mmCIF file of C-alpha atoms in Angstrom:
data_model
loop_
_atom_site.group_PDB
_atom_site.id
_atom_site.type_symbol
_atom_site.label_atom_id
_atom_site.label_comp_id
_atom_site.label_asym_id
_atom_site.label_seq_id
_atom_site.Cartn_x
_atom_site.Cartn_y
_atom_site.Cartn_z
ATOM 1 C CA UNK A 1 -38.414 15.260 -75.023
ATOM 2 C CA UNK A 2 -37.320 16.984 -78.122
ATOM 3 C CA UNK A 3 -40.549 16.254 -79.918
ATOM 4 C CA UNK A 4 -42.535 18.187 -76.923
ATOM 5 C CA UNK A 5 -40.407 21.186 -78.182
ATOM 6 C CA UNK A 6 -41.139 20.849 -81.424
ATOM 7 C CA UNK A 7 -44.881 21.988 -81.537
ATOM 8 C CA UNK A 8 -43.930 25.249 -79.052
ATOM 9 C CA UNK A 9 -40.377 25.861 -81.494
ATOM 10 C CA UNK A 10 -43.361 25.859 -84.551
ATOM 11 C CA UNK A 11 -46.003 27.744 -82.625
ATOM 12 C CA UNK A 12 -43.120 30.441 -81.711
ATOM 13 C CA UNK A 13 -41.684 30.731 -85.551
ATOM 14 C CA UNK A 14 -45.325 31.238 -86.682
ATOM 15 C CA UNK A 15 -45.878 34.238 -83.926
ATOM 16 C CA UNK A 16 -42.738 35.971 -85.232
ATOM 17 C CA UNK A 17 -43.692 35.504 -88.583
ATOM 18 C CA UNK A 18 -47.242 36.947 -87.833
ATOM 19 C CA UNK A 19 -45.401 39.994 -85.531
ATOM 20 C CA UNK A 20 -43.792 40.709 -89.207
ATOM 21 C CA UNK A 21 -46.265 40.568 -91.481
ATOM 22 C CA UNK A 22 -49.110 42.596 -89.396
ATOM 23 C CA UNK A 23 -47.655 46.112 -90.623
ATOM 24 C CA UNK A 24 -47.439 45.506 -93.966
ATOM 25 C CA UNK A 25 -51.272 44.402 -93.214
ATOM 26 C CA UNK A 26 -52.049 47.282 -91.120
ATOM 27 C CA UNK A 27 -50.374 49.843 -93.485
ATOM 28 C CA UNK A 28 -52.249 52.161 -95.070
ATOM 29 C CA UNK A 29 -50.306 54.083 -97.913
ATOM 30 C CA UNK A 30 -53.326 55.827 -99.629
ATOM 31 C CA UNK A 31 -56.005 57.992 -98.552
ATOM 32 C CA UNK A 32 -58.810 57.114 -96.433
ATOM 33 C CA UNK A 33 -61.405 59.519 -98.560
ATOM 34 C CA UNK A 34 -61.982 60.995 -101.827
ATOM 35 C CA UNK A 35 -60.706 64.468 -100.678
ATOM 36 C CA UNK A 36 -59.608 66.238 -97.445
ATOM 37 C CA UNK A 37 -59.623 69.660 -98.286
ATOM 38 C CA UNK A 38 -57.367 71.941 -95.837
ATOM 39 C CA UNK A 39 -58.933 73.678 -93.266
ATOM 40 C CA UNK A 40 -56.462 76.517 -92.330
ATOM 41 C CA UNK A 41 -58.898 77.663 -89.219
ATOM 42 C CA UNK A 42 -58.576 74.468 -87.622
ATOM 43 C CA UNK A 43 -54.850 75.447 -86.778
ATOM 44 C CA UNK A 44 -55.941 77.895 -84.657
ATOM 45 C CA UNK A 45 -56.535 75.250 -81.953
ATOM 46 C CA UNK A 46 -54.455 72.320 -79.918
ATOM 47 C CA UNK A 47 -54.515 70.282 -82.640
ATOM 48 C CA UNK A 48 -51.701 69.256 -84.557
ATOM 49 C CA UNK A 49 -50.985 66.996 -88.208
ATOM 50 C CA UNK A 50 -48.963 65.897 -90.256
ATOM 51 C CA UNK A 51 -50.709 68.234 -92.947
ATOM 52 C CA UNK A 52 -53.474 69.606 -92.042
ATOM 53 C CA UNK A 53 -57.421 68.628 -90.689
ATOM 54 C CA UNK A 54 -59.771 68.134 -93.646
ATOM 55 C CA UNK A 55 -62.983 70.631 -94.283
ATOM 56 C CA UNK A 56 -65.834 69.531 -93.658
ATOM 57 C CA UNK A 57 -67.028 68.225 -96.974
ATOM 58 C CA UNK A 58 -70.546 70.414 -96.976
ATOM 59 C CA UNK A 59 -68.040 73.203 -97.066
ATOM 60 C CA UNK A 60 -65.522 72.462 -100.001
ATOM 61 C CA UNK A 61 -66.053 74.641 -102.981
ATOM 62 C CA UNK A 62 -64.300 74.598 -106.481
ATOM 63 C CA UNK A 63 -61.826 76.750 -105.118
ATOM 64 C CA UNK A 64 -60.658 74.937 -102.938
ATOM 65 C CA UNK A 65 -58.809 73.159 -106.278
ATOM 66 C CA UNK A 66 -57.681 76.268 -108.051
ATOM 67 C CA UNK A 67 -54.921 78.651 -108.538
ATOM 68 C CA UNK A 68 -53.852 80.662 -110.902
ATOM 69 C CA UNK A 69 -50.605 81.461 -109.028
ATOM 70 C CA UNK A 70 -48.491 80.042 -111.679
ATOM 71 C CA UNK A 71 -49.535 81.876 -114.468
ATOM 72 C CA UNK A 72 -47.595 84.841 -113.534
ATOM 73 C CA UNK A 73 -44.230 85.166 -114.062
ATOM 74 C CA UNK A 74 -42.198 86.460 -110.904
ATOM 75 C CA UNK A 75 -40.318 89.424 -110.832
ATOM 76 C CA UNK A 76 -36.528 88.380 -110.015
ATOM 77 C CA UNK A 77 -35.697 92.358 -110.108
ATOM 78 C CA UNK A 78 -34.732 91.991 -106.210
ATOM 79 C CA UNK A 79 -33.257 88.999 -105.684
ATOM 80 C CA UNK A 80 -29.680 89.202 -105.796
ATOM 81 C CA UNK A 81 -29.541 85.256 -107.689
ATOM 82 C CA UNK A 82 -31.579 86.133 -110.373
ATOM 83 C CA UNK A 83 -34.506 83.719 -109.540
ATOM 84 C CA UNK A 84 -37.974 83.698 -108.343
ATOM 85 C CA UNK A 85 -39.903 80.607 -107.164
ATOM 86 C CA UNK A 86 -43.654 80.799 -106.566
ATOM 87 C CA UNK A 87 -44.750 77.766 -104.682
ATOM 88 C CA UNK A 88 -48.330 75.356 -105.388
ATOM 89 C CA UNK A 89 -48.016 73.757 -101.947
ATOM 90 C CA UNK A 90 -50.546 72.988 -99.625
ATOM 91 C CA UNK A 91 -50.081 76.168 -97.978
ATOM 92 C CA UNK A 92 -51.875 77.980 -100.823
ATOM 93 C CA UNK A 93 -53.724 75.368 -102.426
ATOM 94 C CA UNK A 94 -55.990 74.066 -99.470
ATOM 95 C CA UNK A 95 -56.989 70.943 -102.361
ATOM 96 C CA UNK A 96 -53.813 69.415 -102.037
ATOM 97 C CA UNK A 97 -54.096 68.229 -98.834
ATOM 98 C CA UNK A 98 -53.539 64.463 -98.396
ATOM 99 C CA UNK A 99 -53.082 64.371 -102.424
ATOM 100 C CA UNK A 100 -49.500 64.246 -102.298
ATOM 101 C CA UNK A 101 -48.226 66.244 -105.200
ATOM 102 C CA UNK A 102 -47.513 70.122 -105.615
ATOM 103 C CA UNK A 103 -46.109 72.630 -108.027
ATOM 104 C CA UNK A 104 -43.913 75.246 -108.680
ATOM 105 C CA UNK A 105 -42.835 77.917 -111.193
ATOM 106 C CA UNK A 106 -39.113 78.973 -111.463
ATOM 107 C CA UNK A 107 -38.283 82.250 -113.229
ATOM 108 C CA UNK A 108 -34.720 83.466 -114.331
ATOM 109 C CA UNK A 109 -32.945 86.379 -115.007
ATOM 110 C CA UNK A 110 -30.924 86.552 -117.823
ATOM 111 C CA UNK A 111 -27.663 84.321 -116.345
ATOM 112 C CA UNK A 112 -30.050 83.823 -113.276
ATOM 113 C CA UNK A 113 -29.685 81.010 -110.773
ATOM 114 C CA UNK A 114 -31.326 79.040 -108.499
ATOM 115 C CA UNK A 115 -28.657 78.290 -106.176
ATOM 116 C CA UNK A 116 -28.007 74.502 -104.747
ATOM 117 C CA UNK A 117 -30.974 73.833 -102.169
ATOM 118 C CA UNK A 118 -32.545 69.975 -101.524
ATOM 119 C CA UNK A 119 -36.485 69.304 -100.746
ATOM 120 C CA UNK A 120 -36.136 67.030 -97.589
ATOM 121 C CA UNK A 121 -39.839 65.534 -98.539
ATOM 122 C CA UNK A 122 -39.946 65.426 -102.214
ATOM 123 C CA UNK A 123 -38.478 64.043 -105.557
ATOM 124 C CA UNK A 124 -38.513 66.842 -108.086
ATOM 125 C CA UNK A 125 -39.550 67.278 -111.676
ATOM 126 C CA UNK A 126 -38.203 70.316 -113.520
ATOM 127 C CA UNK A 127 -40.189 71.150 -116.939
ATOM 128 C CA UNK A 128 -38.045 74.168 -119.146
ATOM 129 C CA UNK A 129 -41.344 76.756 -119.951
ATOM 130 C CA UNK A 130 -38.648 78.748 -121.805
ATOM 131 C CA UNK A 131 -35.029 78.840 -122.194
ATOM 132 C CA UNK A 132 -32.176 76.787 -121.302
ATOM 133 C CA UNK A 133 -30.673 75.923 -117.992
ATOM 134 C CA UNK A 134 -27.678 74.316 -117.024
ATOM 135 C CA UNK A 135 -29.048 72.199 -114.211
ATOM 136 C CA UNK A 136 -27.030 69.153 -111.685
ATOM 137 C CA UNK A 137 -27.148 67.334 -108.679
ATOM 138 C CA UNK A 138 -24.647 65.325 -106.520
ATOM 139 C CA UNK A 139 -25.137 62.055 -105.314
ATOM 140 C CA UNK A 140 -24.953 60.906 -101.718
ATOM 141 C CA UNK A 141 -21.210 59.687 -103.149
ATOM 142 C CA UNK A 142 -20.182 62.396 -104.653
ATOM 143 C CA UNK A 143 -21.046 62.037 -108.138
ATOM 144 C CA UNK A 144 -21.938 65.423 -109.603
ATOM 145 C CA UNK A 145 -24.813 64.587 -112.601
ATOM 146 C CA UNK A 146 -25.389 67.798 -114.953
ATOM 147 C CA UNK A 147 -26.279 68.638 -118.217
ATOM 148 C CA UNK A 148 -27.745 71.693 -120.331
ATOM 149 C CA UNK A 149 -31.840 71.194 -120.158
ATOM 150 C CA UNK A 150 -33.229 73.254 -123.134
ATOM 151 C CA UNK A 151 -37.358 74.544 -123.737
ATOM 152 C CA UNK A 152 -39.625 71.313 -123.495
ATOM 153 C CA UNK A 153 -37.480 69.123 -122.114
ATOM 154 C CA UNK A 154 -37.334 67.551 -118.259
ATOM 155 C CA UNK A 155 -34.746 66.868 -115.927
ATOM 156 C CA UNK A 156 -35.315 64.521 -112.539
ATOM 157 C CA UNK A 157 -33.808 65.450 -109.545
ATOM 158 C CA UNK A 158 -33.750 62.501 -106.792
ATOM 159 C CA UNK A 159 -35.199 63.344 -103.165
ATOM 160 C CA UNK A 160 -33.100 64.862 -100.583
ATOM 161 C CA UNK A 161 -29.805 65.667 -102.977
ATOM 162 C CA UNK A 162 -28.129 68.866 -103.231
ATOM 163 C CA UNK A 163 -29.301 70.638 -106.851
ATOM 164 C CA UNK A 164 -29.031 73.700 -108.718
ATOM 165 C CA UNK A 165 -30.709 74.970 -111.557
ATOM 166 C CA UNK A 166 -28.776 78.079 -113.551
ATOM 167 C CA UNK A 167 -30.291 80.167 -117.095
ATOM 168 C CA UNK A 168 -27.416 79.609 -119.198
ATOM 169 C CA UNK A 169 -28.141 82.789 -121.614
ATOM 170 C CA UNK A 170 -28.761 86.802 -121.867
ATOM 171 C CA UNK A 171 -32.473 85.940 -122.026
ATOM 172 C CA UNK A 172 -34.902 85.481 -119.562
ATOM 173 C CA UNK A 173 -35.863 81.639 -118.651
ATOM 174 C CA UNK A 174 -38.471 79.530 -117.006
ATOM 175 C CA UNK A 175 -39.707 76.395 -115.431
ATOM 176 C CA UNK A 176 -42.095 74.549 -113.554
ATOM 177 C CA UNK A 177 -41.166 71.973 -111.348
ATOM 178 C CA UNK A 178 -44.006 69.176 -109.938
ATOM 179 C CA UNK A 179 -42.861 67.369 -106.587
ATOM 180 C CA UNK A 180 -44.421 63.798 -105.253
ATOM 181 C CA UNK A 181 -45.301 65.628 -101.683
ATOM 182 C CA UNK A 182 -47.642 68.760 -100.908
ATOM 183 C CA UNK A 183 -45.074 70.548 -99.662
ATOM 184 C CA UNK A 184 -42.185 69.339 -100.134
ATOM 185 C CA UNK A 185 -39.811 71.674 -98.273
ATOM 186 C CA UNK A 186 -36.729 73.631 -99.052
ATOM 187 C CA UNK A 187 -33.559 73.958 -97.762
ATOM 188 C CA UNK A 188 -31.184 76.362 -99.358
ATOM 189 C CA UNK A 189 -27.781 75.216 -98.335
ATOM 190 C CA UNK A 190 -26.119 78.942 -98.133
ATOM 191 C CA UNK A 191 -28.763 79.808 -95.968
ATOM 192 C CA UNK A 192 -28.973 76.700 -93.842
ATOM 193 C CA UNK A 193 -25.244 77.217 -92.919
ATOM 194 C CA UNK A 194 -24.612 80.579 -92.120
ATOM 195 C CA UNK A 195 -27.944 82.317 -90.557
ATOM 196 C CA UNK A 196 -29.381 79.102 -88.845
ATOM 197 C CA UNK A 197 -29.470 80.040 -85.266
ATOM 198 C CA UNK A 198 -28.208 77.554 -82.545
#
């Protein structure tokens, strides 16, 4: 009797191990084309992405790749933290779709922050243009990582974890920061507690 069961125990492991393996053979982590340009218009319709629908390809243009929108320094005069970010995302770069990276510049008023936020979708990269900052993050545990980050040096700051970046100095600073997502979101914790709306 037991050596009936023994071909239908064997046939049964092998279907479970099959039912396992099939996603990581079905997966498909990169992109399915050589570009997918955004096209904004199609969000005028039912249709809904993660991202956004690709151009048609008879329509994509050089453009579609460019910006200049980090070559000029932002004007923290209003803003009551003494920093300005000007985003590279998707949202303004329509060549970033599906491409999974994105860009940002950081400028700083002389003792200027940028006060502790986290990108839900995104690792960050911060580059010091000019300057020094005193820059940290804290761990899911509790650990608080910081140190002074002066002009032409990088500092990492994991995905998801509460960071800050501050201009340490009387001079004016600056930074860019790449991200591993095309928009990789921002949620500035001051904000996040005390105007979200129920």
């Amino acid at each position: 009797m037991a050596s009936k069961q023994h071909p239908a125990v064997l046939l049964a492991a092998y279907a479970v191990l099959l039912a396992l393996a099939a996603p990581l053979l079905a997966g498909d982590p990169d992109m399915l084309q050589d570009l997918c340009v955004a096209d904004y218009k199609s969000l005028d319709g039912p249709l809904r992405l993660n991202g956004y629908p690709c151009k048609r390809p008879e329509s994509t243009m050089a453009n579609d790749f460019f910006s200049d929108v980090l070559s000029v320094p932002g004007s923290t005069g209003g803003n009551p933290s003494g920093s300005v970010v000007t985003a590279a995302t998707v949202d303004k770069v329509p060549g970033l779709n599906t491409m999974g990276v994105s860009m940002s510049r950081i400028d700083y008023a002389p003792w200027g922050a940028n006060p502790p936020h986290t990108h839900p979708r995104a690792s960050e990269l911060l580059f010091v243009l000019e300057g020094s900052l005193d820059v940290g993050f804290i761990t899911s545990t509790g650990k608080f990582i910081a140190r002074t980050v002066c002009k032409g040096e990088m500092f990492v700051f994991p995905r998801g974890l509460v960071h800050f970046q501050k201009n340490n100095n009387g001079s004016p600073a600056a930074a860019i920061s790449a991200f591993n997502s095309q928009l990789p979101g921002t949620q500035k914790l001051a904000e996040a507690l005390y105007t979200a709306s129920p």
